[in-house]
Amino acid sequence: WPKKLTSIFSEAFLNCNNLSELIFPDSVVSIAGETQWDNAFGGINNIRKVYVGDKMQDVNFIKNSDFNLNSIEVSEQNENLTSQDEFGNECNCVMNIGRETLEVGLSNSIILESITKLEDKAFANKTLPTNYEIPANITTLCDSTFFRTKNGLLPTIHLDI
């Protein structure tokens, strides 16, 4: 990536299925992806790893994608988002900096006890185990939290709230 790249617009990499990792430079501030129709990485399902740099403020491009992620990481210098617990351990998800809201989760994400809200499309288009259990500390499920989850079966979701 060019080191001065700041924005990636709609359909910039539409259907580029030869991509498997997206590791953005810290200069990237915005990536189109408010909906699946304007996503900069629309039509790509081979992405396994995403690294979110210092300046990125939202991850809608991930929420509105068909990526088959198994790894997601946020720069330690990002002032809005994190992927680590308070001790610096990777959780394989994207949380707000206060660690109360899960923005994007994966089947192997560690959901901290401080997380109380699963944001819009937090698990949309992701593969989940068939018996995925929502942790007891979750008090809010937002719009389309589990929209189009994948694995051939609709996950059985046990609510223990």
mmCIF file of N, CA and C in Angstrom, residues 48-154:
data_model
loop_
_atom_site.group_PDB
_atom_site.id
_atom_site.type_symbol
_atom_site.label_atom_id
_atom_site.label_comp_id
_atom_site.label_asym_id
_atom_site.label_seq_id
_atom_site.Cartn_x
_atom_site.Cartn_y
_atom_site.Cartn_z
ATOM 1 N N ARG A 48 -8.796 -13.612 4.880
ATOM 2 C CA ARG A 48 -8.661 -14.372 6.132
ATOM 3 C C ARG A 48 -8.158 -13.508 7.282
ATOM 4 N N LYS A 49 -7.432 -12.412 6.940
ATOM 5 C CA LYS A 49 -6.820 -11.582 7.981
ATOM 6 C C LYS A 49 -6.983 -10.108 7.625
ATOM 7 N N VAL A 50 -7.338 -9.307 8.651
ATOM 8 C CA VAL A 50 -7.424 -7.850 8.488
ATOM 9 C C VAL A 50 -6.648 -7.194 9.628
ATOM 10 N N TYR A 51 -5.830 -6.216 9.259
ATOM 11 C CA TYR A 51 -5.137 -5.378 10.241
ATOM 12 C C TYR A 51 -5.663 -3.963 10.067
ATOM 13 N N VAL A 52 -6.201 -3.384 11.143
ATOM 14 C CA VAL A 52 -6.751 -2.032 11.155
ATOM 15 C C VAL A 52 -5.698 -1.095 11.735
ATOM 16 N N GLY A 53 -5.334 -0.062 10.983
ATOM 17 C CA GLY A 53 -4.271 0.845 11.387
ATOM 18 C C GLY A 53 -4.664 1.883 12.421
ATOM 19 N N ASP A 54 -3.737 2.809 12.672
ATOM 20 C CA ASP A 54 -3.855 3.831 13.719
ATOM 21 C C ASP A 54 -5.065 4.749 13.595
ATOM 22 N N LYS A 55 -5.382 5.173 12.385
ATOM 23 C CA LYS A 55 -6.339 6.260 12.205
ATOM 24 C C LYS A 55 -7.753 5.831 11.838
ATOM 25 N N MET A 56 -7.958 4.556 11.535
ATOM 26 C CA MET A 56 -9.273 4.096 11.123
ATOM 27 C C MET A 56 -10.273 4.211 12.273
ATOM 28 N N GLN A 57 -11.449 4.768 11.982
ATOM 29 C CA GLN A 57 -12.425 5.027 13.025
ATOM 30 C C GLN A 57 -13.608 4.080 13.021
ATOM 31 N N ASP A 58 -13.849 3.397 11.904
ATOM 32 C CA ASP A 58 -14.929 2.410 11.898
ATOM 33 C C ASP A 58 -14.526 1.223 11.040
ATOM 34 N N VAL A 59 -15.246 0.142 11.209
ATOM 35 C CA VAL A 59 -14.940 -1.088 10.484
ATOM 36 C C VAL A 59 -16.162 -1.600 9.725
ATOM 37 N N ASN A 60 -16.972 -0.674 9.235
ATOM 38 C CA ASN A 60 -18.165 -1.060 8.482
ATOM 39 C C ASN A 60 -17.820 -1.890 7.256
ATOM 40 N N PHE A 61 -16.666 -1.646 6.658
ATOM 41 C CA PHE A 61 -16.277 -2.425 5.489
ATOM 42 C C PHE A 61 -16.130 -3.910 5.829
ATOM 43 N N ILE A 62 -15.829 -4.231 7.095
ATOM 44 C CA ILE A 62 -15.753 -5.633 7.517
ATOM 45 C C ILE A 62 -17.159 -6.155 7.796
ATOM 46 N N LYS A 63 -17.960 -5.353 8.498
ATOM 47 C CA LYS A 63 -19.324 -5.764 8.838
ATOM 48 C C LYS A 63 -20.155 -6.068 7.603
ATOM 49 N N ASN A 64 -19.944 -5.309 6.544
ATOM 50 C CA ASN A 64 -20.739 -5.446 5.330
ATOM 51 C C ASN A 64 -19.977 -6.193 4.236
ATOM 52 N N SER A 65 -19.251 -7.218 4.629
ATOM 53 C CA SER A 65 -18.453 -7.998 3.678
ATOM 54 C C SER A 65 -18.788 -9.475 3.796
ATOM 55 N N ASP A 66 -18.249 -10.245 2.888
ATOM 56 C CA ASP A 66 -18.362 -11.704 2.930
ATOM 57 C C ASP A 66 -17.019 -12.346 3.250
ATOM 58 N N PHE A 67 -16.127 -11.609 3.902
ATOM 59 C CA PHE A 67 -14.817 -12.139 4.255
ATOM 60 C C PHE A 67 -14.973 -13.403 5.099
ATOM 61 N N ASN A 68 -14.061 -14.329 4.935
ATOM 62 C CA ASN A 68 -14.001 -15.527 5.779
ATOM 63 C C ASN A 68 -12.852 -15.358 6.771
ATOM 64 N N LEU A 69 -12.987 -14.372 7.629
ATOM 65 C CA LEU A 69 -11.909 -14.008 8.551
ATOM 66 C C LEU A 69 -11.655 -15.065 9.611
ATOM 67 N N ASN A 70 -10.381 -15.248 9.921
ATOM 68 C CA ASN A 70 -10.017 -16.015 11.106
ATOM 69 C C ASN A 70 -9.054 -15.225 11.985
ATOM 70 N N SER A 71 -8.715 -13.998 11.535
ATOM 71 C CA SER A 71 -7.815 -13.150 12.311
ATOM 72 C C SER A 71 -8.115 -11.677 12.036
ATOM 73 N N ILE A 72 -8.214 -10.921 13.110
ATOM 74 C CA ILE A 72 -8.428 -9.482 12.990
ATOM 75 C C ILE A 72 -7.648 -8.801 14.105
ATOM 76 N N GLU A 73 -6.938 -7.743 13.743
ATOM 77 C CA GLU A 73 -6.090 -7.054 14.707
ATOM 78 C C GLU A 73 -6.164 -5.556 14.467
ATOM 79 N N VAL A 74 -6.112 -4.793 15.552
ATOM 80 C CA VAL A 74 -6.148 -3.326 15.492
ATOM 81 C C VAL A 74 -4.831 -2.798 16.037
ATOM 82 N N SER A 75 -4.296 -1.764 15.399
ATOM 83 C CA SER A 75 -3.069 -1.128 15.866
ATOM 84 C C SER A 75 -3.209 -0.695 17.319
ATOM 85 N N GLU A 76 -2.174 -0.897 18.099
ATOM 86 C CA GLU A 76 -2.180 -0.476 19.507
ATOM 87 C C GLU A 76 -2.291 1.038 19.643
ATOM 88 N N GLN A 77 -1.955 1.788 18.600
ATOM 89 C CA GLN A 77 -2.005 3.251 18.646
ATOM 90 C C GLN A 77 -3.352 3.817 18.212
ATOM 91 N N ASN A 78 -4.292 2.969 17.794
ATOM 92 C CA ASN A 78 -5.606 3.456 17.379
ATOM 93 C C ASN A 78 -6.323 4.026 18.600
ATOM 94 N N GLU A 79 -6.838 5.252 18.484
ATOM 95 C CA GLU A 79 -7.479 5.936 19.614
ATOM 96 C C GLU A 79 -8.969 5.650 19.729
ATOM 97 N N ASN A 80 -9.557 4.929 18.759
ATOM 98 C CA ASN A 80 -10.991 4.666 18.756
ATOM 99 C C ASN A 80 -11.347 3.197 18.921
ATOM 100 N N LEU A 81 -10.488 2.321 18.422
ATOM 101 C CA LEU A 81 -10.778 0.894 18.388
ATOM 102 C C LEU A 81 -9.616 0.107 18.986
ATOM 103 N N THR A 82 -9.925 -1.101 19.428
ATOM 104 C CA THR A 82 -8.882 -1.990 19.944
ATOM 105 C C THR A 82 -9.248 -3.437 19.644
ATOM 106 N N SER A 83 -8.258 -4.297 19.664
ATOM 107 C CA SER A 83 -8.481 -5.738 19.547
ATOM 108 C C SER A 83 -7.854 -6.468 20.733
ATOM 109 N N GLN A 84 -7.426 -5.707 21.728
ATOM 110 C CA GLN A 84 -6.728 -6.285 22.876
ATOM 111 C C GLN A 84 -7.495 -6.054 24.181
ATOM 112 N N ASP A 85 -7.261 -6.950 25.132
ATOM 113 C CA ASP A 85 -7.799 -6.731 26.467
ATOM 114 C C ASP A 85 -6.930 -5.695 27.190
ATOM 115 N N GLU A 86 -7.269 -5.401 28.417
ATOM 116 C CA GLU A 86 -6.554 -4.362 29.158
ATOM 117 C C GLU A 86 -5.107 -4.733 29.477
ATOM 118 N N PHE A 87 -4.738 -5.997 29.282
ATOM 119 C CA PHE A 87 -3.372 -6.449 29.545
ATOM 120 C C PHE A 87 -2.548 -6.585 28.267
ATOM 121 N N GLY A 88 -3.144 -6.239 27.116
ATOM 122 C CA GLY A 88 -2.436 -6.313 25.844
ATOM 123 C C GLY A 88 -2.546 -7.641 25.118
ATOM 124 N N ASN A 89 -3.416 -8.531 25.594
ATOM 125 C CA ASN A 89 -3.621 -9.819 24.934
ATOM 126 C C ASN A 89 -4.618 -9.671 23.786
ATOM 127 N N GLU A 90 -4.306 -10.260 22.642
ATOM 128 C CA GLU A 90 -5.202 -10.194 21.489
ATOM 129 C C GLU A 90 -6.488 -10.973 21.755
ATOM 130 N N CYS A 91 -7.620 -10.374 21.357
ATOM 131 C CA CYS A 91 -8.933 -11.001 21.539
ATOM 132 C C CYS A 91 -9.558 -11.432 20.216
ATOM 133 N N ASN A 92 -8.906 -11.112 19.085
ATOM 134 C CA ASN A 92 -9.377 -11.490 17.758
ATOM 135 C C ASN A 92 -10.773 -10.952 17.456
ATOM 136 N N CYS A 93 -10.959 -9.683 17.766
ATOM 137 C CA CYS A 93 -12.209 -8.987 17.497
ATOM 138 C C CYS A 93 -11.904 -7.490 17.468
ATOM 139 N N VAL A 94 -12.915 -6.699 17.161
ATOM 140 C CA VAL A 94 -12.759 -5.245 17.215
ATOM 141 C C VAL A 94 -13.744 -4.709 18.242
ATOM 142 N N MET A 95 -13.217 -3.942 19.209
ATOM 143 C CA MET A 95 -14.025 -3.340 20.268
ATOM 144 C C MET A 95 -13.813 -1.834 20.253
ATOM 145 N N ASN A 96 -14.753 -1.103 20.846
ATOM 146 C CA ASN A 96 -14.485 0.323 21.057
ATOM 147 C C ASN A 96 -13.370 0.432 22.080
ATOM 148 N N ILE A 97 -12.735 1.574 22.143
ATOM 149 C CA ILE A 97 -11.549 1.741 22.988
ATOM 150 C C ILE A 97 -11.872 1.525 24.470
ATOM 151 N N GLY A 98 -13.108 1.773 24.873
ATOM 152 C CA GLY A 98 -13.503 1.555 26.270
ATOM 153 C C GLY A 98 -13.824 0.107 26.592
ATOM 154 N N ARG A 99 -13.815 -0.749 25.566
ATOM 155 C CA ARG A 99 -14.067 -2.188 25.711
ATOM 156 C C ARG A 99 -15.445 -2.507 26.268
ATOM 157 N N GLU A 100 -16.469 -1.693 25.889
ATOM 158 C CA GLU A 100 -17.846 -1.996 26.284
ATOM 159 C C GLU A 100 -18.662 -2.517 25.110
ATOM 160 N N THR A 101 -18.216 -2.230 23.891
ATOM 161 C CA THR A 101 -18.974 -2.578 22.686
ATOM 162 C C THR A 101 -18.124 -3.410 21.746
ATOM 163 N N LEU A 102 -18.663 -4.548 21.329
ATOM 164 C CA LEU A 102 -18.010 -5.375 20.329
ATOM 165 C C LEU A 102 -18.481 -4.914 18.958
ATOM 166 N N GLU A 103 -17.555 -4.430 18.145
ATOM 167 C CA GLU A 103 -17.876 -3.944 16.799
ATOM 168 C C GLU A 103 -17.918 -5.087 15.793
ATOM 169 N N VAL A 104 -16.903 -5.961 15.816
ATOM 170 C CA VAL A 104 -16.821 -7.120 14.922
ATOM 171 C C VAL A 104 -16.274 -8.294 15.719
ATOM 172 N N GLY A 105 -16.969 -9.417 15.619
ATOM 173 C CA GLY A 105 -16.516 -10.630 16.278
ATOM 174 C C GLY A 105 -16.351 -11.758 15.285
ATOM 175 N N LEU A 106 -15.548 -12.745 15.658
ATOM 176 C CA LEU A 106 -15.343 -13.953 14.867
ATOM 177 C C LEU A 106 -15.687 -15.159 15.732
ATOM 178 N N SER A 107 -15.725 -16.320 15.136
ATOM 179 C CA SER A 107 -16.096 -17.512 15.909
ATOM 180 C C SER A 107 -15.111 -17.792 17.035
ATOM 181 N N ASN A 108 -13.868 -17.348 16.880
ATOM 182 C CA ASN A 108 -12.848 -17.591 17.904
ATOM 183 C C ASN A 108 -12.501 -16.338 18.707
ATOM 184 N N SER A 109 -13.367 -15.333 18.673
ATOM 185 C CA SER A 109 -13.122 -14.106 19.447
ATOM 186 C C SER A 109 -13.262 -14.365 20.938
ATOM 187 N N ILE A 110 -12.464 -13.652 21.699
ATOM 188 C CA ILE A 110 -12.598 -13.665 23.151
ATOM 189 C C ILE A 110 -13.445 -12.439 23.498
ATOM 190 N N ILE A 111 -14.629 -12.692 24.039
ATOM 191 C CA ILE A 111 -15.514 -11.587 24.394
ATOM 192 C C ILE A 111 -15.306 -11.283 25.874
ATOM 193 N N LEU A 112 -14.751 -10.110 26.126
ATOM 194 C CA LEU A 112 -14.415 -9.719 27.496
ATOM 195 C C LEU A 112 -15.662 -9.520 28.344
ATOM 196 N N GLU A 113 -15.507 -9.677 29.662
ATOM 197 C CA GLU A 113 -16.620 -9.453 30.580
ATOM 198 C C GLU A 113 -17.098 -8.011 30.563
ATOM 199 N N SER A 114 -16.232 -7.084 30.159
ATOM 200 C CA SER A 114 -16.614 -5.668 30.100
ATOM 201 C C SER A 114 -17.530 -5.357 28.917
ATOM 202 N N ILE A 115 -17.587 -6.249 27.937
ATOM 203 C CA ILE A 115 -18.449 -6.052 26.760
ATOM 204 C C ILE A 115 -19.898 -6.282 27.170
ATOM 205 N N THR A 116 -20.730 -5.275 26.937
ATOM 206 C CA THR A 116 -22.160 -5.404 27.236
ATOM 207 C C THR A 116 -23.033 -5.255 25.994
ATOM 208 N N LYS A 117 -22.425 -4.825 24.886
ATOM 209 C CA LYS A 117 -23.198 -4.540 23.672
ATOM 210 C C LYS A 117 -22.544 -5.188 22.459
ATOM 211 N N LEU A 118 -23.362 -5.899 21.673
ATOM 212 C CA LEU A 118 -22.920 -6.421 20.388
ATOM 213 C C LEU A 118 -23.498 -5.492 19.328
ATOM 214 N N GLU A 119 -22.632 -4.779 18.638
ATOM 215 C CA GLU A 119 -23.010 -3.715 17.708
ATOM 216 C C GLU A 119 -23.692 -4.263 16.446
ATOM 217 N N ASP A 120 -24.300 -3.351 15.673
ATOM 218 C CA ASP A 120 -24.923 -3.707 14.404
ATOM 219 C C ASP A 120 -23.982 -4.580 13.588
ATOM 220 N N LYS A 121 -24.489 -5.707 13.129
ATOM 221 C CA LYS A 121 -23.757 -6.620 12.250
ATOM 222 C C LYS A 121 -22.427 -7.100 12.832
ATOM 223 N N ALA A 122 -22.335 -7.180 14.152
ATOM 224 C CA ALA A 122 -21.085 -7.617 14.787
ATOM 225 C C ALA A 122 -20.630 -8.987 14.290
ATOM 226 N N PHE A 123 -21.577 -9.885 14.058
ATOM 227 C CA PHE A 123 -21.245 -11.221 13.573
ATOM 228 C C PHE A 123 -21.851 -11.490 12.192
ATOM 229 N N ALA A 124 -22.276 -10.454 11.500
ATOM 230 C CA ALA A 124 -22.910 -10.624 10.183
ATOM 231 C C ALA A 124 -21.953 -11.285 9.206
ATOM 232 N N ASN A 125 -22.472 -12.220 8.464
ATOM 233 C CA ASN A 125 -21.717 -12.911 7.413
ATOM 234 C C ASN A 125 -20.524 -13.706 7.939
ATOM 235 N N LYS A 126 -20.486 -13.985 9.218
ATOM 236 C CA LYS A 126 -19.368 -14.734 9.798
ATOM 237 C C LYS A 126 -19.807 -16.167 10.070
ATOM 238 N N THR A 127 -18.854 -17.060 10.136
ATOM 239 C CA THR A 127 -19.127 -18.448 10.466
ATOM 240 C C THR A 127 -19.080 -18.590 11.983
ATOM 241 N N LEU A 128 -20.125 -19.141 12.545
ATOM 242 C CA LEU A 128 -20.190 -19.367 13.991
ATOM 243 C C LEU A 128 -20.435 -20.843 14.269
ATOM 244 N N PRO A 129 -20.022 -21.313 15.437
ATOM 245 C CA PRO A 129 -20.360 -22.689 15.804
ATOM 246 C C PRO A 129 -21.879 -22.844 15.869
ATOM 247 N N THR A 130 -22.368 -24.049 15.658
ATOM 248 C CA THR A 130 -23.818 -24.259 15.650
ATOM 249 C C THR A 130 -24.455 -24.056 17.022
ATOM 250 N N ASN A 131 -23.679 -24.037 18.068
ATOM 251 C CA ASN A 131 -24.233 -23.826 19.414
ATOM 252 C C ASN A 131 -23.631 -22.593 20.074
ATOM 253 N N TYR A 132 -23.433 -21.547 19.295
ATOM 254 C CA TYR A 132 -22.833 -20.320 19.825
ATOM 255 C C TYR A 132 -23.667 -19.787 20.984
ATOM 256 N N GLU A 133 -23.024 -19.455 22.087
ATOM 257 C CA GLU A 133 -23.716 -18.920 23.253
ATOM 258 C C GLU A 133 -23.331 -17.474 23.479
ATOM 259 N N ILE A 134 -24.325 -16.642 23.636
ATOM 260 C CA ILE A 134 -24.087 -15.235 23.932
ATOM 261 C C ILE A 134 -23.722 -15.142 25.410
ATOM 262 N N PRO A 135 -22.576 -14.543 25.726
ATOM 263 C CA PRO A 135 -22.159 -14.449 27.127
ATOM 264 C C PRO A 135 -23.185 -13.692 27.988
ATOM 265 N N ALA A 136 -23.222 -14.039 29.269
ATOM 266 C CA ALA A 136 -24.201 -13.472 30.199
ATOM 267 C C ALA A 136 -24.036 -11.968 30.406
ATOM 268 N N ASN A 137 -22.840 -11.417 30.149
ATOM 269 C CA ASN A 137 -22.614 -9.994 30.371
ATOM 270 C C ASN A 137 -23.223 -9.120 29.266
ATOM 271 N N ILE A 138 -23.687 -9.705 28.164
ATOM 272 C CA ILE A 138 -24.269 -8.938 27.059
ATOM 273 C C ILE A 138 -25.680 -8.516 27.427
ATOM 274 N N THR A 139 -25.931 -7.207 27.368
ATOM 275 C CA THR A 139 -27.262 -6.680 27.667
ATOM 276 C C THR A 139 -27.957 -6.096 26.443
ATOM 277 N N THR A 140 -27.191 -5.843 25.353
ATOM 278 C CA THR A 140 -27.774 -5.210 24.172
ATOM 279 C C THR A 140 -27.294 -5.905 22.899
ATOM 280 N N LEU A 141 -28.279 -6.334 22.090
ATOM 281 C CA LEU A 141 -28.010 -6.841 20.748
ATOM 282 C C LEU A 141 -28.579 -5.812 19.778
ATOM 283 N N CYS A 142 -27.750 -5.273 18.917
ATOM 284 C CA CYS A 142 -28.196 -4.241 17.980
ATOM 285 C C CYS A 142 -28.727 -4.858 16.687
ATOM 286 N N ASP A 143 -29.144 -3.990 15.767
ATOM 287 C CA ASP A 143 -29.716 -4.429 14.499
ATOM 288 C C ASP A 143 -28.797 -5.416 13.781
ATOM 289 N N SER A 144 -29.381 -6.491 13.322
ATOM 290 C CA SER A 144 -28.695 -7.460 12.460
ATOM 291 C C SER A 144 -27.397 -8.003 13.047
ATOM 292 N N THR A 145 -27.331 -8.135 14.353
ATOM 293 C CA THR A 145 -26.112 -8.631 14.997
ATOM 294 C C THR A 145 -25.644 -9.945 14.388
ATOM 295 N N PHE A 146 -26.573 -10.848 14.114
ATOM 296 C CA PHE A 146 -26.226 -12.166 13.570
ATOM 297 C C PHE A 146 -26.743 -12.353 12.141
ATOM 298 N N PHE A 147 -26.835 -11.265 11.390
ATOM 299 C CA PHE A 147 -27.342 -11.301 10.016
ATOM 300 C C PHE A 147 -26.517 -12.250 9.149
ATOM 301 N N ARG A 148 -27.173 -13.172 8.504
ATOM 302 C CA ARG A 148 -26.556 -14.120 7.563
ATOM 303 C C ARG A 148 -25.330 -14.837 8.129
ATOM 304 N N THR A 149 -25.414 -15.304 9.370
ATOM 305 C CA THR A 149 -24.297 -16.099 9.883
ATOM 306 C C THR A 149 -24.194 -17.366 9.052
ATOM 307 N N LYS A 150 -22.965 -17.868 8.919
ATOM 308 C CA LYS A 150 -22.706 -18.988 8.016
ATOM 309 C C LYS A 150 -22.208 -20.210 8.776
ATOM 310 N N ASN A 151 -22.535 -21.335 8.292
ATOM 311 C CA ASN A 151 -21.971 -22.639 8.625
ATOM 312 C C ASN A 151 -22.894 -23.727 8.117
ATOM 313 N N GLY A 152 -23.820 -23.360 7.285
ATOM 314 C CA GLY A 152 -24.766 -24.321 6.749
ATOM 315 C C GLY A 152 -25.999 -24.458 7.619
ATOM 316 N N LEU A 153 -25.860 -24.166 8.881
ATOM 317 C CA LEU A 153 -26.975 -24.233 9.822
ATOM 318 C C LEU A 153 -27.097 -22.899 10.532
ATOM 319 N N LEU A 154 -28.277 -22.554 10.938
ATOM 320 C CA LEU A 154 -28.460 -21.363 11.748
ATOM 321 C C LEU A 154 -28.008 -21.703 13.163
#
